[in-house]
PDB file of C-alpha atoms in Angstrom:
ATOM      1  CA  GLU A 193      48.044 136.181  89.583  1.00 54.00           C
ATOM      2  CA  ALA A 194      47.679 139.869  90.578  1.00 60.00           C
ATOM      3  CA  ALA A 195      47.687 140.951  86.899  1.00 65.00           C
ATOM      4  CA  CYS A 196      44.786 138.632  86.121  1.00 75.00           C
ATOM      5  CA  GLY A 197      42.758 139.131  89.218  1.00 77.00           C
ATOM      6  CA  SER A 198      40.426 141.553  87.432  1.00 81.00           C
ATOM      7  CA  VAL A 199      39.797 139.466  84.317  1.00 83.00           C
ATOM      8  CA  PRO A 200      36.540 137.757  85.595  1.00 85.00           C
ATOM      9  CA  LEU A 201      35.091 141.158  86.533  1.00 86.00           C
ATOM     10  CA  LEU A 202      36.273 142.810  83.346  1.00 84.00           C
ATOM     11  CA  ALA A 203      34.617 140.002  81.302  1.00 83.00           C
ATOM     12  CA  GLN A 204      31.396 140.298  83.223  1.00 86.00           C
ATOM     13  CA  LYS A 205      31.408 144.183  82.857  1.00 89.00           C
ATOM     14  CA  HIS A 206      31.743 143.838  79.077  1.00 85.00           C
ATOM     15  CA  GLY A 207      29.046 141.059  78.687  1.00 85.00           C
ATOM     16  CA  MET A 208      31.560 138.148  78.280  1.00 83.00           C
ATOM     17  CA  ASP A 209      31.639 134.803  79.825  1.00 81.00           C
ATOM     18  CA  PHE A 210      34.586 134.046  82.046  1.00 83.00           C
ATOM     19  CA  VAL A 211      34.878 130.228  81.633  1.00 80.00           C
ATOM     20  CA  LEU A 212      37.927 129.084  83.493  1.00 78.00           C
ATOM     21  CA  GLY A 213      40.734 130.282  85.861  1.00 79.00           C
ATOM     22  CA  HIS A 214      43.634 128.099  86.269  1.00 74.00           C
ATOM     23  CA  ALA A 215      46.963 128.750  88.103  1.00 73.00           C
ATOM     24  CA  MET A 216      50.095 127.025  86.833  1.00 72.00           C
ATOM     25  CA  PRO A 217      52.665 127.045  89.586  1.00 70.00           C
ATOM     26  CA  ASP A 218      55.448 125.329  87.727  1.00 70.00           C
ATOM     27  CA  THR A 219      56.705 124.840  84.211  1.00 70.00           C
ATOM     28  CA  THR A 220      57.124 121.102  84.052  1.00 84.00           C
ATOM     29  CA  ASP A 221      55.986 119.487  80.905  1.00 87.00           C
ATOM     30  CA  GLU A 222      53.222 117.768  82.677  1.00 90.00           C
ATOM     31  CA  ALA A 223      51.928 120.884  84.376  1.00 87.00           C
ATOM     32  CA  VAL A 224      51.795 122.765  81.071  1.00 89.00           C
ATOM     33  CA  ARG A 225      50.176 119.859  79.358  1.00 91.00           C
ATOM     34  CA  SER A 226      47.507 119.650  81.993  1.00 89.00           C
ATOM     35  CA  ALA A 227      46.899 123.407  81.973  1.00 88.00           C
ATOM     36  CA  VAL A 228      46.312 123.407  78.207  1.00 91.00           C
ATOM     37  CA  SER A 229      44.250 120.287  78.421  1.00 92.00           C
ATOM     38  CA  ARG A 230      42.005 121.833  81.028  1.00 89.00           C
ATOM     39  CA  VAL A 231      41.291 124.835  78.809  1.00 89.00           C
ATOM     40  CA  ARG A 232      40.586 122.560  75.756  1.00 90.00           C
ATOM     41  CA  ARG A 233      38.087 120.474  77.862  1.00 90.00           C
ATOM     42  CA  ALA A 234      36.211 123.756  78.681  1.00 87.00           C
ATOM     43  CA  GLY A 235      35.953 124.401  74.849  1.00 85.00           C
ATOM     44  CA  GLN A 236      37.808 126.546  72.302  1.00 85.00           C
ATOM     45  CA  PRO A 237      37.876 130.016  73.874  1.00 86.00           C
ATOM     46  CA  ASP A 238      37.442 133.205  71.879  1.00 85.00           C
ATOM     47  CA  VAL A 239      39.964 134.974  73.991  1.00 85.00           C
ATOM     48  CA  LEU A 240      42.688 133.368  76.152  1.00 86.00           C
ATOM     49  CA  VAL A 241      44.319 135.635  78.753  1.00 86.00           C
ATOM     50  CA  ALA A 242      47.555 134.136  80.177  1.00 85.00           C
ATOM     51  CA  CYS A 243      49.167 135.885  83.059  1.00 81.00           C
ATOM     52  CA  VAL A 244      52.472 134.061  83.171  1.00 81.00           C
ATOM     53  CA  GLU A 245      55.958 134.878  83.818  1.00 78.00           C
ATOM     54  CA  PRO A 246      58.494 134.627  80.852  1.00 78.00           C
ATOM     55  CA  PRO A 247      59.832 131.156  81.689  1.00 80.00           C
ATOM     56  CA  ARG A 248      56.238 129.718  81.309  1.00 83.00           C
ATOM     57  CA  CYS A 249      55.569 131.409  77.985  1.00 87.00           C
ATOM     58  CA  GLY A 250      57.410 129.298  75.503  1.00 89.00           C
ATOM     59  CA  PRO A 251      56.324 125.907  76.876  1.00 90.00           C
ATOM     60  CA  LEU A 252      52.741 127.150  77.120  1.00 90.00           C
ATOM     61  CA  ILE A 253      52.586 128.482  73.556  1.00 91.00           C
ATOM     62  CA  ARG A 254      54.250 125.373  72.100  1.00 91.00           C
ATOM     63  CA  GLU A 255      51.726 123.060  74.006  1.00 93.00           C
ATOM     64  CA  MET A 256      48.793 125.299  72.907  1.00 92.00           C
ATOM     65  CA  GLU A 257      49.904 124.760  69.292  1.00 92.00           C
ATOM     66  CA  ARG A 258      50.465 120.910  69.906  1.00 94.00           C
ATOM     67  CA  GLN A 259      47.022 120.544  71.327  1.00 94.00           C
ATOM     68  CA  ASP A 260      45.451 122.862  68.641  1.00 93.00           C
ATOM     69  CA  LEU A 261      44.274 125.412  71.240  1.00 91.00           C
ATOM     70  CA  ALA A 262      43.572 128.233  68.897  1.00 89.00           C
ATOM     71  CA  PRO A 263      41.668 131.133  70.386  1.00 88.00           C
ATOM     72  CA  ARG A 264      40.667 133.992  68.277  1.00 84.00           C
ATOM     73  CA  ALA A 265      42.900 136.114  70.560  1.00 84.00           C
ATOM     74  CA  ALA A 266      45.656 135.158  72.989  1.00 86.00           C
ATOM     75  CA  VAL A 267      46.829 137.829  75.245  1.00 85.00           C
ATOM     76  CA  PHE A 268      49.888 137.236  77.403  1.00 84.00           C
ATOM     77  CA  THR A 269      51.317 139.467  80.100  1.00 79.00           C
ATOM     78  CA  VAL A 270      54.943 140.449  79.685  1.00 76.00           C
ATOM     79  CA  CYS A 271      56.114 137.617  77.383  1.00 82.00           C
ATOM     80  CA  ALA A 272      55.450 139.158  74.055  1.00 80.00           C
ATOM     81  CA  ALA A 273      57.565 142.159  74.791  1.00 75.00           C
ATOM     82  CA  MET A 274      60.551 140.164  76.146  1.00 78.00           C
ATOM     83  CA  GLU A 275      63.765 139.983  74.234  1.00 77.00           C
ATOM     84  CA  GLY A 276      64.151 136.735  72.225  1.00 85.00           C
ATOM     85  CA  PHE A 277      60.345 135.918  72.469  1.00 86.00           C
ATOM     86  CA  LEU A 278      59.873 135.263  68.805  1.00 88.00           C
ATOM     87  CA  SER A 279      63.125 133.285  68.432  1.00 90.00           C
ATOM     88  CA  GLU A 280      61.939 131.120  71.366  1.00 90.00           C
ATOM     89  CA  VAL A 281      58.439 130.379  70.275  1.00 89.00           C
ATOM     90  CA  GLY A 282      58.691 130.704  66.551  1.00 89.00           C
ATOM     91  CA  ARG A 283      55.937 131.609  64.159  1.00 87.00           C
ATOM     92  CA  ALA A 284      53.274 130.873  66.818  1.00 86.00           C
ATOM     93  CA  GLY A 285      54.462 133.991  68.657  1.00 85.00           C
ATOM     94  CA  GLU A 286      53.329 136.177  65.754  1.00 84.00           C
ATOM     95  CA  TYR A 287      49.701 135.633  66.901  1.00 83.00           C
ATOM     96  CA  ILE A 288      50.237 136.446  70.596  1.00 86.00           C
ATOM     97  CA  LEU A 289      49.071 139.862  71.864  1.00 82.00           C
ATOM     98  CA  GLY A 290      51.105 141.195  74.712  1.00 79.00           C
ATOM     99  CA  VAL A 291      50.824 144.303  77.084  1.00 69.00           C
ATOM    100  CA  THR A 292      53.698 146.263  78.271  1.00 63.00           C
ATOM    101  CA  PRO A 293      53.953 149.760  79.592  1.00 60.00           C
ATOM    102  CA  TRP A 294      57.578 150.048  78.699  1.00 63.00           C
ATOM    103  CA  LEU A 295      59.903 148.983  75.899  1.00 63.00           C
ATOM    104  CA  PRO A 296      63.630 149.752  75.918  1.00 63.00           C
ATOM    105  CA  ASN A 297      63.639 150.901  72.375  1.00 62.00           C
ATOM    106  CA  THR A 298      60.865 153.416  72.773  1.00 62.00           C
ATOM    107  CA  THR A 299      62.087 156.925  71.905  1.00 57.00           C
ATOM    108  CA  HIS A 300      59.541 159.225  73.587  1.00 57.00           C
ATOM    109  CA  GLY A 301      59.860 160.397  77.138  1.00 58.00           C
ATOM    110  CA  SER A 302      57.972 162.479  79.722  1.00 60.00           C
ATOM    111  CA  PRO A 303      59.257 166.096  80.251  1.00 59.00           C
ATOM    112  CA  THR A 304      56.969 166.253  83.432  1.00 61.00           C
ATOM    113  CA  LEU A 305      58.688 163.552  85.217  1.00 64.00           C
ATOM    114  CA  SER A 306      62.442 162.982  84.684  1.00 65.00           C
ATOM    115  CA  GLY A 307      62.828 164.565  81.348  1.00 69.00           C
ATOM    116  CA  LEU A 308      64.573 161.360  80.168  1.00 71.00           C
ATOM    117  CA  ARG A 309      63.531 159.592  77.032  1.00 73.00           C
ATOM    118  CA  VAL A 310      63.439 155.811  77.374  1.00 76.00           C
ATOM    119  CA  ALA A 311      66.467 155.543  75.247  1.00 78.00           C
ATOM    120  CA  ASP A 312      68.348 157.847  77.618  1.00 82.00           C
ATOM    121  CA  PHE A 313      67.364 155.836  80.641  1.00 83.00           C
ATOM    122  CA  VAL A 314      68.514 152.604  79.024  1.00 84.00           C
ATOM    123  CA  ALA A 315      71.785 154.064  78.081  1.00 88.00           C
ATOM    124  CA  ARG A 316      72.555 155.482  81.538  1.00 89.00           C
ATOM    125  CA  TYR A 317      71.351 152.336  83.318  1.00 90.00           C
ATOM    126  CA  THR A 318      73.453 150.165  81.013  1.00 92.00           C
ATOM    127  CA  GLU A 319      76.545 152.335  81.513  1.00 95.00           C
ATOM    128  CA  ARG A 320      76.248 152.236  85.234  1.00 94.00           C
ATOM    129  CA  PHE A 321      75.177 148.591  85.951  1.00 94.00           C
ATOM    130  CA  LYS A 322      76.753 146.980  82.832  1.00 95.00           C
ATOM    131  CA  GLU A 323      73.436 145.296  81.786  1.00 91.00           C
ATOM    132  CA  LYS A 324      70.384 146.492  80.115  1.00 86.00           C
ATOM    133  CA  PRO A 325      67.348 147.280  82.337  1.00 85.00           C
ATOM    134  CA  ASN A 326      64.281 145.080  82.424  1.00 79.00           C
ATOM    135  CA  TYR A 327      60.833 146.323  82.844  1.00 74.00           C
ATOM    136  CA  HIS A 328      61.093 146.009  86.643  1.00 77.00           C
ATOM    137  CA  MET A 329      63.884 148.466  86.726  1.00 81.00           C
ATOM    138  CA  ALA A 330      61.955 150.867  84.408  1.00 77.00           C
ATOM    139  CA  HIS A 331      58.820 150.600  86.665  1.00 74.00           C
ATOM    140  CA  SER A 332      60.926 151.318  89.734  1.00 80.00           C
ATOM    141  CA  PHE A 333      62.542 154.362  88.207  1.00 80.00           C
ATOM    142  CA  SER A 334      59.183 155.621  86.895  1.00 77.00           C
ATOM    143  CA  ALA A 335      57.555 155.300  90.260  1.00 77.00           C
ATOM    144  CA  VAL A 336      60.450 157.184  92.020  1.00 81.00           C
ATOM    145  CA  ALA A 337      60.331 159.868  89.320  1.00 78.00           C
ATOM    146  CA  ALA A 338      56.629 160.270  89.762  1.00 77.00           C
ATOM    147  CA  LEU A 339      57.065 160.641  93.499  1.00 82.00           C
ATOM    148  CA  VAL A 340      59.736 163.262  93.078  1.00 80.00           C
ATOM    149  CA  ALA A 341      57.574 165.164  90.646  1.00 77.00           C
ATOM    150  CA  ALA A 342      54.620 165.099  93.136  1.00 81.00           C
ATOM    151  CA  ILE A 343      56.763 166.341  95.912  1.00 84.00           C
ATOM    152  CA  GLU A 344      58.122 169.044  93.795  1.00 81.00           C
ATOM    153  CA  LEU A 345      54.670 170.149  92.658  1.00 82.00           C
ATOM    154  CA  ALA A 346      53.401 170.057  96.239  1.00 86.00           C
ATOM    155  CA  GLY A 347      56.154 172.437  97.267  1.00 78.00           C
TER     156      GLY A 347
END
């Protein structure tokens, strides 16, 4: 919800009509069917913005396809960058846009913060915790690195 809170204002700012906001608190088949039906009743959207957690992505995308909900663009938070996304949703996932500030296979880094490249962070984290980090871990590390850099710059 926090990620999509600004969508109505952004739409208005850029001359777009915001048609429908809908919260989907669970992933039951009926909840997913109902959410997609609600959007379809509002009309075929040009852009669909879905701020959903990964467990909801697959069922939502499959139901969109089943009900022929075909916006010109579908933007999902997080899901499109998650490991296994395309294998879960199949070919329909090739048409989903996603936003992510971090991917574990990115090779660049920031010399002004920790000096670590993303690949270095992933390797060190995996070695220490015996699992690959997800984006929550990367965000936490980045926040602490930014705080340390700010403190060091302030003297």
